[in-house]
Amino acid sequence: MYDKNENAICKVCQIEIEKLKNANLIDEEKLKIFKNPRRILEANFPITRDDGKIEIIQAFRVLYNGNLGPGKGGIRFHQDVNLEEVSELAFIMSLKTALTELPFGGAKGGVKINPKDYSENELEKISRGYIQEFWRYLGPKIDVPAPDVNTNPKIMGWMRDEFEKMIGEKSPAFITGKTVADGGSEGRDKSTAMGAFYIIQEKYKNIENKSEISIAIQGFGNAGATIAKLLFDAGYKVVAVSDSKTGIFEKENGLNIDEIYNFIYSGKTKKRLSEWDKNEKISNGDLLELNVDILIPAALGDVITFDNAEKIQAKEIIELANGPISPRAEEVLLKKNILIIPDLLANSGGVIVSVFEWEQNLKNEHWDLETVNEKLKTKILKAYEEVKNEAQEKNIDWRLAAHKIAVEKITQKSE
Ligand code: GLU
């Protein structure tokens, strides 16, 4: 019988599995495999910094579940990385790949550093060091990494190179999110935002005048800035965006995202929103509490917690980040009838196109952007319809519906 595991590594995973149990949605016996991650790797490896000093770098790779295939999931570089968080993110990845019917399990990696504190040379050493520690447990048929918070195609390139050195042969399908020149897929860079954009377009297809729909976006990194631009270009009213330090806000007419995007991204180095002086400033906390139609958290996890949940006024939240709402906050939001489109659906565009990249690498093919986006749209909207229908039929929230579908797909395969 399923019983609560007090020593669970990931508490959020436990809570989510408990919810499925309590709603009698899944056979309890089958839930046992989700108690803890299947495999946990931790390393503490040294690098020599530019000043000659030695520093120990803490790194993780967690495979949460591998029933449906090799592990899949990004590697993040962040000062707050820890085993519990990496496990939670690997759990979300397991459900995400299952929900979107990708032939993969779920994994995640993390390196506990603030990348802003390291030179390019040091970041390369860290990226290569990560692969030297974990390469035996990685590979196109074992576990396939990708970018996540603060990692990018350049880092994927270093990692690919190091992996190929370790195994002594070319293996582009070992990692996804590479530059197109290095075997990456067209459209992978924008795919996380593009997937969410297709969902929003589908959901609001009957509203002709998109400027009636107001949107606030937290995060102006790859996912946040790209979704802001896609929505702005399609005519939606984006009233606020923010980076980790500053938000900007224009309630009446909405922000001119084209101008802001160019200002931030077209110089030699990326600028900060604090340098943008044309609109009113707003704090990240206040941005989350704006009275908008759609709120899109597109940065880090746990930004809506029990402390601010009651103050959230958005009608709908689309989780472009992984885990932005804590379970206790979610209870409050659901009571307020706020619709939450959960991470494993809303941000699955990234991993979907990652798997297209893997497939192209294995088949030695190169698909054009139109083909990639068409396939992405078909796949994500299928998952969207499935979750929507399940939520309606069972009268449950969208996360629970998505989790039920994913867990069913995972547990259909026997151990
Ligand atoms: N890091 C992304 C995610 O959380 C992408 C993972 C991947 O492409 O494997 O979904």
Short mmCIF file of C-alpha atoms and ligand atoms in Angstrom, two decimals:
data_model
loop_
_atom_site.label_atom_id
_atom_site.label_comp_id
_atom_site.label_asym_id
_atom_site.label_seq_id
_atom_site.Cartn_x
_atom_site.Cartn_y
_atom_site.Cartn_z
CA MET A 1 0.00 0.00 0.00
CA TYR A 2 1.13 3.54 -0.67
CA ASP A 3 2.35 5.15 2.52
CA LYS A 4 3.83 8.55 3.03
CA ASN A 5 7.59 8.58 3.07
CA GLU A 6 8.64 10.91 5.86
CA ASN A 7 12.23 10.89 4.63
CA ALA A 8 11.33 11.86 1.11
CA ILE A 9 14.00 13.85 -0.66
CA CYS A 10 11.46 15.96 -2.50
CA LYS A 11 8.54 17.13 -0.39
CA VAL A 12 6.67 18.75 -3.25
CA CYS A 13 6.78 15.47 -5.19
CA GLN A 14 5.26 13.72 -2.18
CA ILE A 15 2.51 16.30 -1.88
CA GLU A 16 1.62 16.00 -5.57
CA ILE A 17 1.52 12.20 -5.40
CA GLU A 18 -0.59 12.37 -2.22
CA LYS A 19 -3.09 14.51 -4.11
CA LEU A 20 -3.50 11.80 -6.75
CA LYS A 21 -3.91 9.23 -4.02
CA ASN A 22 -6.47 11.25 -2.10
CA ALA A 23 -8.52 11.93 -5.20
CA ASN A 24 -8.56 8.16 -5.89
CA LEU A 25 -7.32 8.85 -9.37
CA ILE A 26 -4.55 6.24 -9.54
CA ASP A 27 -4.06 2.79 -8.10
CA GLU A 28 -2.05 3.37 -4.90
CA GLU A 29 0.32 0.50 -5.55
CA LYS A 30 1.51 2.18 -8.74
CA LEU A 31 2.37 5.40 -6.96
CA LYS A 32 5.18 3.73 -5.00
CA ILE A 33 7.70 4.33 -7.78
CA PHE A 34 7.36 8.10 -7.33
CA LYS A 35 8.40 8.20 -3.68
CA ASN A 36 12.01 9.08 -4.39
CA PRO A 37 14.22 9.63 -7.44
CA ARG A 38 15.42 6.50 -9.21
CA ARG A 39 19.03 7.66 -9.35
CA ILE A 40 20.92 10.49 -7.64
CA LEU A 41 24.41 11.59 -8.60
CA GLU A 42 26.33 14.22 -6.66
CA ALA A 43 29.87 15.44 -7.26
CA ASN A 44 32.13 17.96 -5.57
CA PHE A 45 34.89 18.60 -8.04
CA PRO A 46 37.73 21.14 -8.03
CA ILE A 47 38.46 23.82 -10.59
CA THR A 48 41.35 26.27 -10.64
CA ARG A 49 40.06 29.83 -10.83
CA ASP A 50 41.70 32.53 -12.93
CA ASP A 51 43.53 33.86 -9.85
CA GLY A 52 45.10 30.43 -9.24
CA LYS A 53 42.87 29.54 -6.26
CA ILE A 54 41.16 26.15 -6.11
CA GLU A 55 37.41 26.02 -5.68
CA ILE A 56 35.16 23.02 -5.11
CA ILE A 57 32.05 22.95 -7.28
CA GLN A 58 28.96 21.09 -6.11
CA ALA A 59 26.93 19.46 -8.88
CA PHE A 60 23.99 17.07 -9.26
CA ARG A 61 22.28 14.90 -11.82
CA VAL A 62 19.03 13.23 -10.81
CA LEU A 63 16.99 10.74 -12.82
CA TYR A 64 13.53 10.71 -11.29
CA ASN A 65 11.89 8.10 -13.45
CA GLY A 66 13.07 6.19 -16.52
CA ASN A 67 10.09 3.96 -17.33
CA LEU A 68 9.44 5.54 -20.71
CA GLY A 69 13.03 5.85 -21.91
CA PRO A 70 16.37 7.59 -21.28
CA GLY A 71 16.50 10.51 -18.87
CA LYS A 72 15.79 13.98 -20.30
CA GLY A 73 16.18 17.35 -18.69
CA GLY A 74 18.22 20.50 -18.45
CA ILE A 75 21.17 21.50 -16.31
CA ARG A 76 20.84 24.75 -14.38
CA PHE A 77 23.56 26.95 -12.96
CA HIS A 78 22.29 28.77 -9.89
CA GLN A 79 23.56 29.63 -6.44
CA ASP A 80 20.49 28.10 -4.75
CA VAL A 81 20.70 24.69 -6.45
CA ASN A 82 20.29 21.79 -4.00
CA LEU A 83 19.34 18.13 -4.14
CA GLU A 84 15.73 18.70 -3.13
CA GLU A 85 15.19 21.28 -5.86
CA VAL A 86 16.94 19.23 -8.57
CA SER A 87 14.81 16.24 -7.55
CA GLU A 88 11.61 18.26 -7.79
CA LEU A 89 12.61 19.52 -11.22
CA ALA A 90 13.47 15.97 -12.34
CA PHE A 91 10.05 14.84 -11.10
CA ILE A 92 8.37 17.57 -13.18
CA MET A 93 10.45 16.49 -16.19
CA SER A 94 9.30 12.87 -15.77
CA LEU A 95 5.69 13.96 -15.87
CA LYS A 96 6.34 16.45 -18.69
CA THR A 97 7.86 13.92 -21.09
CA ALA A 98 5.08 11.44 -20.31
CA LEU A 99 2.30 13.99 -20.79
CA THR A 100 3.67 15.06 -24.16
CA GLU A 101 4.30 11.45 -25.23
CA LEU A 102 8.05 11.76 -25.70
CA PRO A 103 10.00 8.48 -25.48
CA PHE A 104 11.92 9.67 -22.41
CA GLY A 105 12.01 9.62 -18.66
CA GLY A 106 12.68 12.71 -16.59
CA ALA A 107 15.96 14.00 -15.20
CA LYS A 108 17.58 17.27 -14.14
CA GLY A 109 21.00 18.59 -13.38
CA GLY A 110 22.27 21.47 -11.34
CA VAL A 111 25.49 23.25 -10.48
CA LYS A 112 25.54 25.38 -7.35
CA ILE A 113 27.18 28.54 -8.65
CA ASN A 114 26.14 32.06 -9.53
CA PRO A 115 27.43 32.18 -13.12
CA LYS A 116 27.79 35.97 -12.90
CA ASP A 117 30.70 35.43 -10.49
CA TYR A 118 32.76 33.43 -13.02
CA SER A 119 34.74 34.31 -16.15
CA GLU A 120 34.05 32.60 -19.45
CA ASN A 121 37.17 30.50 -19.01
CA GLU A 122 36.00 29.37 -15.56
CA LEU A 123 32.50 28.57 -16.82
CA GLU A 124 34.02 26.38 -19.50
CA LYS A 125 36.03 24.51 -16.84
CA ILE A 126 32.88 24.02 -14.77
CA SER A 127 30.88 22.77 -17.78
CA ARG A 128 33.62 20.32 -18.78
CA GLY A 129 34.12 19.27 -15.16
CA TYR A 130 30.42 18.43 -14.89
CA ILE A 131 30.71 16.02 -17.83
CA GLN A 132 33.92 14.47 -16.50
CA GLU A 133 32.07 13.60 -13.29
CA PHE A 134 28.85 12.24 -14.78
CA TRP A 135 29.57 11.07 -18.34
CA ARG A 136 29.19 7.38 -17.53
CA TYR A 137 25.54 8.02 -16.70
CA LEU A 138 24.86 10.21 -19.72
CA GLY A 139 24.38 9.46 -23.43
CA PRO A 140 21.77 9.46 -26.22
CA LYS A 141 20.20 6.21 -24.92
CA ILE A 142 20.92 6.79 -21.21
CA ASP A 143 20.24 10.39 -20.18
CA VAL A 144 20.22 13.44 -22.46
CA PRO A 145 20.91 16.88 -20.90
CA ALA A 146 19.81 20.29 -22.21
CA PRO A 147 19.84 23.95 -21.16
CA ASP A 148 17.88 25.29 -18.21
CA VAL A 149 18.16 28.41 -16.02
CA ASN A 150 21.45 30.25 -16.80
CA THR A 151 22.76 27.67 -19.27
CA ASN A 152 22.81 28.15 -23.03
CA PRO A 153 23.87 26.70 -26.41
CA LYS A 154 27.51 27.66 -25.85
CA ILE A 155 27.62 25.65 -22.61
CA MET A 156 25.91 22.73 -24.41
CA GLY A 157 28.72 22.92 -27.00
CA TRP A 158 31.47 22.64 -24.35
CA MET A 159 29.63 19.75 -22.74
CA ARG A 160 29.18 17.94 -26.05
CA ASP A 161 32.87 18.35 -26.83
CA GLU A 162 33.90 17.02 -23.43
CA PHE A 163 31.53 14.05 -23.69
CA GLU A 164 32.91 13.14 -27.11
CA LYS A 165 36.44 13.30 -25.71
CA MET A 166 35.46 10.92 -22.91
CA ILE A 167 33.82 8.33 -25.19
CA GLY A 168 36.19 8.81 -28.13
CA GLU A 169 33.57 9.30 -30.81
CA LYS A 170 31.10 11.88 -32.17
CA SER A 171 27.76 11.90 -30.38
CA PRO A 172 25.68 14.99 -31.16
CA ALA A 173 22.50 13.36 -29.80
CA PHE A 174 24.05 13.20 -26.33
CA ILE A 175 22.86 16.74 -25.53
CA THR A 176 20.20 19.11 -26.91
CA GLY A 177 19.89 22.86 -27.08
CA LYS A 178 23.10 23.17 -29.11
CA THR A 179 23.67 25.97 -31.60
CA VAL A 180 22.29 25.18 -35.05
CA ALA A 181 25.86 25.20 -36.38
CA ASP A 182 26.80 22.55 -33.83
CA GLY A 183 23.89 20.20 -34.66
CA GLY A 184 21.11 22.02 -32.82
CA SER A 185 17.54 22.22 -34.09
CA GLU A 186 15.97 25.19 -35.79
CA GLY A 187 13.54 26.78 -33.35
CA ARG A 188 14.92 25.21 -30.15
CA ASP A 189 15.97 28.60 -28.73
CA LYS A 190 12.42 29.95 -28.88
CA SER A 191 10.55 26.68 -28.39
CA THR A 192 9.63 27.00 -24.69
CA ALA A 193 7.91 30.32 -25.34
CA MET A 194 6.53 29.19 -28.69
CA GLY A 195 4.77 26.22 -27.08
CA ALA A 196 3.08 28.45 -24.51
CA PHE A 197 2.19 30.91 -27.25
CA TYR A 198 0.37 28.19 -29.22
CA ILE A 199 -1.61 27.32 -26.10
CA ILE A 200 -2.58 30.95 -25.48
CA GLN A 201 -3.56 31.45 -29.13
CA GLU A 202 -5.73 28.35 -29.00
CA LYS A 203 -7.34 29.32 -25.73
CA TYR A 204 -8.18 32.84 -26.86
CA LYS A 205 -8.93 32.07 -30.51
CA ASN A 206 -12.45 33.46 -30.21
CA ILE A 207 -11.32 36.87 -28.99
CA GLU A 208 -10.69 38.94 -32.07
CA ASN A 209 -9.21 42.02 -30.44
CA LYS A 210 -6.23 40.63 -28.56
CA SER A 211 -5.40 44.03 -27.06
CA GLU A 212 -8.30 43.41 -24.66
CA ILE A 213 -6.17 40.74 -22.99
CA SER A 214 -3.72 42.14 -20.46
CA ILE A 215 -0.62 40.19 -19.55
CA ALA A 216 2.17 40.50 -16.97
CA ILE A 217 5.37 38.50 -17.40
CA GLN A 218 7.92 37.85 -14.66
CA GLY A 219 11.33 37.18 -16.17
CA PHE A 220 13.01 38.65 -19.24
CA GLY A 221 15.49 35.88 -19.99
CA ASN A 222 15.13 33.59 -22.99
CA ALA A 223 11.64 32.26 -22.20
CA GLY A 224 10.19 35.48 -20.71
CA ALA A 225 11.49 37.88 -23.35
CA THR A 226 10.51 35.59 -26.21
CA ILE A 227 6.94 35.08 -25.02
CA ALA A 228 6.65 38.83 -24.42
CA LYS A 229 7.66 39.47 -28.00
CA LEU A 230 5.43 36.79 -29.50
CA LEU A 231 2.42 38.08 -27.57
CA PHE A 232 3.17 41.73 -28.37
CA ASP A 233 3.55 40.96 -32.09
CA ALA A 234 0.22 39.10 -32.02
CA GLY A 235 -1.49 42.19 -30.54
CA TYR A 236 -1.89 41.26 -26.86
CA LYS A 237 -1.44 43.99 -24.26
CA VAL A 238 1.72 43.20 -22.30
CA VAL A 239 1.46 45.61 -19.36
CA ALA A 240 4.50 44.55 -17.31
CA VAL A 241 7.77 42.64 -17.61
CA SER A 242 10.66 42.22 -15.18
CA ASP A 243 14.14 40.81 -14.78
CA SER A 244 15.57 39.58 -11.48
CA LYS A 245 16.02 43.15 -10.18
CA THR A 246 13.51 45.48 -11.84
CA GLY A 247 10.07 45.48 -13.43
CA ILE A 248 8.56 48.02 -15.83
CA PHE A 249 4.88 48.78 -16.17
CA GLU A 250 2.45 50.57 -18.50
CA LYS A 251 -1.17 49.92 -17.62
CA GLU A 252 -3.16 51.89 -20.18
CA ASN A 253 -1.50 51.19 -23.51
CA GLY A 254 0.79 48.32 -22.65
CA LEU A 255 4.56 48.27 -23.14
CA ASN A 256 6.28 48.51 -26.50
CA ILE A 257 8.02 45.13 -26.23
CA ASP A 258 9.75 45.46 -29.60
CA GLU A 259 11.63 48.53 -28.45
CA ILE A 260 12.39 47.07 -25.03
CA TYR A 261 13.57 43.77 -26.48
CA ASN A 262 15.92 45.53 -28.88
CA PHE A 263 17.22 47.79 -26.12
CA ILE A 264 18.01 44.82 -23.86
CA TYR A 265 19.34 42.36 -26.43
CA SER A 266 20.80 44.21 -29.40
CA GLY A 267 23.92 45.67 -27.77
CA LYS A 268 27.21 43.83 -27.31
CA THR A 269 26.26 42.77 -23.82
CA LYS A 270 22.74 42.22 -22.50
CA LYS A 271 21.35 45.28 -20.70
CA ARG A 272 19.16 45.36 -17.59
CA LEU A 273 15.62 46.67 -17.34
CA SER A 274 16.76 49.16 -14.68
CA GLU A 275 18.50 51.00 -17.54
CA TRP A 276 15.20 51.41 -19.44
CA ASP A 277 13.78 54.81 -18.45
CA LYS A 278 10.65 55.18 -20.60
CA ASN A 279 8.08 53.48 -18.33
CA GLU A 280 7.09 53.32 -14.71
CA LYS A 281 9.14 50.94 -12.54
CA ILE A 282 7.52 48.19 -10.52
CA SER A 283 8.96 45.60 -8.13
CA ASN A 284 8.90 41.90 -8.95
CA GLY A 285 6.56 41.32 -6.01
CA ASP A 286 4.09 43.97 -7.18
CA LEU A 287 4.17 42.66 -10.75
CA LEU A 288 2.87 39.32 -9.53
CA GLU A 289 -0.04 41.04 -7.82
CA LEU A 290 -1.24 43.07 -10.81
CA ASN A 291 -4.88 42.83 -11.85
CA VAL A 292 -4.33 41.25 -15.29
CA ASP A 293 -5.99 38.58 -17.40
CA ILE A 294 -2.87 36.44 -17.65
CA LEU A 295 0.16 36.26 -15.37
CA ILE A 296 3.18 34.42 -16.76
CA PRO A 297 5.91 33.54 -14.25
CA ALA A 298 8.87 32.88 -16.53
CA ALA A 299 11.86 32.90 -14.18
CA LEU A 300 12.47 30.81 -11.09
CA GLY A 301 10.49 28.48 -8.87
CA ASP A 302 8.51 29.33 -5.73
CA VAL A 303 7.67 32.94 -6.54
CA ILE A 304 4.02 32.56 -5.56
CA THR A 305 3.92 31.23 -2.03
CA PHE A 306 1.46 31.13 0.84
CA ASP A 307 2.63 34.66 1.75
CA ASN A 308 1.50 36.40 -1.45
CA ALA A 309 -1.09 33.95 -2.87
CA GLU A 310 -4.06 35.77 -1.38
CA LYS A 311 -2.97 39.00 -3.12
CA ILE A 312 -2.75 37.50 -6.62
CA GLN A 313 -5.42 39.06 -8.84
CA ALA A 314 -4.70 37.53 -12.26
CA LYS A 315 -7.53 35.51 -13.76
CA GLU A 316 -5.19 32.92 -15.14
CA ILE A 317 -1.57 31.88 -14.55
CA ILE A 318 0.57 30.21 -17.19
CA GLU A 319 3.65 28.56 -15.70
CA LEU A 320 6.46 29.17 -18.15
CA ALA A 321 8.94 28.62 -15.31
CA ASN A 322 9.14 25.27 -13.54
CA GLY A 323 7.47 25.16 -10.13
CA PRO A 324 6.67 28.89 -9.68
CA ILE A 325 3.69 28.18 -7.38
CA SER A 326 4.13 26.36 -4.08
CA PRO A 327 1.51 23.68 -3.25
CA ARG A 328 0.07 25.73 -0.36
CA ALA A 329 -0.20 28.79 -2.57
CA GLU A 330 -1.94 26.73 -5.22
CA GLU A 331 -4.71 25.79 -2.77
CA VAL A 332 -5.34 29.48 -2.13
CA LEU A 333 -5.32 30.35 -5.84
CA LEU A 334 -7.71 27.54 -6.75
CA LYS A 335 -10.13 28.70 -4.06
CA LYS A 336 -10.03 32.12 -5.71
CA ASN A 337 -10.96 30.38 -9.00
CA ILE A 338 -7.70 31.30 -10.71
CA LEU A 339 -6.99 28.93 -13.57
CA ILE A 340 -3.44 27.56 -13.53
CA ILE A 341 -1.95 26.07 -16.68
CA PRO A 342 0.80 23.97 -15.09
CA ASP A 343 4.50 23.90 -16.00
CA LEU A 344 4.54 20.36 -17.34
CA LEU A 345 2.11 21.48 -20.03
CA ALA A 346 2.79 25.21 -20.42
CA ASN A 347 6.58 25.04 -20.79
CA SER A 348 6.85 21.65 -22.50
CA GLY A 349 7.72 23.28 -25.85
CA GLY A 350 11.38 23.30 -24.80
CA VAL A 351 11.72 19.59 -24.24
CA ILE A 352 9.49 18.76 -27.21
CA VAL A 353 11.87 20.52 -29.61
CA SER A 354 14.84 19.09 -27.70
CA VAL A 355 13.57 15.65 -28.58
CA PHE A 356 13.13 16.76 -32.20
CA GLU A 357 16.79 17.79 -32.07
CA TRP A 358 17.80 14.39 -30.68
CA GLU A 359 15.79 12.67 -33.41
CA GLN A 360 17.35 14.79 -36.17
CA ASN A 361 20.84 14.04 -34.79
CA LEU A 362 20.21 10.29 -34.70
CA LYS A 363 18.79 10.29 -38.23
CA ASN A 364 21.33 12.77 -39.51
CA GLU A 365 18.55 15.09 -40.70
CA HIS A 366 17.96 18.83 -40.55
CA TRP A 367 14.35 20.01 -40.43
CA ASP A 368 13.43 23.57 -41.39
CA LEU A 369 11.86 25.98 -38.90
CA GLU A 370 8.38 25.63 -40.33
CA THR A 371 8.46 21.85 -39.96
CA VAL A 372 9.74 22.10 -36.38
CA ASN A 373 7.09 24.62 -35.34
CA GLU A 374 4.29 22.72 -37.05
CA LYS A 375 5.25 19.51 -35.24
CA LEU A 376 5.59 21.40 -31.96
CA LYS A 377 2.16 22.95 -32.35
CA THR A 378 0.50 19.62 -33.08
CA LYS A 379 2.14 17.92 -30.13
CA ILE A 380 1.57 20.61 -27.51
CA LEU A 381 -2.04 21.24 -28.52
CA LYS A 382 -2.80 17.53 -28.29
CA ALA A 383 -1.54 17.53 -24.69
CA TYR A 384 -3.45 20.77 -24.03
CA GLU A 385 -6.75 19.25 -25.24
CA GLU A 386 -6.16 16.11 -23.23
CA VAL A 387 -5.53 18.03 -20.00
CA LYS A 388 -8.43 20.42 -20.60
CA ASN A 389 -10.87 17.57 -21.23
CA GLU A 390 -9.68 15.56 -18.25
CA ALA A 391 -10.01 18.59 -15.96
CA GLN A 392 -13.52 19.27 -17.24
CA GLU A 393 -14.69 15.67 -17.11
CA LYS A 394 -13.42 14.98 -13.62
CA ASN A 395 -13.99 18.51 -12.38
CA ILE A 396 -10.42 18.78 -11.12
CA ASP A 397 -7.71 21.43 -11.50
CA TRP A 398 -5.40 21.35 -14.51
CA ARG A 399 -2.28 20.30 -12.63
CA LEU A 400 -4.02 17.33 -11.06
CA ALA A 401 -5.44 16.40 -14.46
CA ALA A 402 -2.02 16.67 -16.13
CA HIS A 403 -0.38 14.66 -13.34
CA LYS A 404 -3.02 11.95 -13.61
CA ILE A 405 -2.54 11.59 -17.35
CA ALA A 406 1.26 11.56 -17.04
CA VAL A 407 1.37 9.09 -14.16
CA GLU A 408 -0.99 6.77 -16.02
CA LYS A 409 1.26 6.83 -19.06
CA ILE A 410 4.34 6.12 -16.94
CA THR A 411 2.77 3.32 -14.94
CA GLN A 412 1.25 1.60 -17.97
CA LYS A 413 4.77 0.39 -18.65
CA SER A 414 5.65 -2.29 -16.15
CA GLU A 415 8.88 -2.08 -14.17
N1 GLU B 1 15.07 22.82 -19.20
C1 GLU B 1 13.90 22.65 -20.01
C2 GLU B 1 12.73 22.14 -19.18
O1 GLU B 1 12.70 22.32 -18.01
C3 GLU B 1 14.18 21.81 -21.23
C4 GLU B 1 14.61 20.40 -20.97
C5 GLU B 1 15.07 19.68 -22.21
O2 GLU B 1 15.05 20.28 -23.27
O3 GLU B 1 15.45 18.52 -22.07
O4 GLU B 1 11.78 21.62 -19.69
#
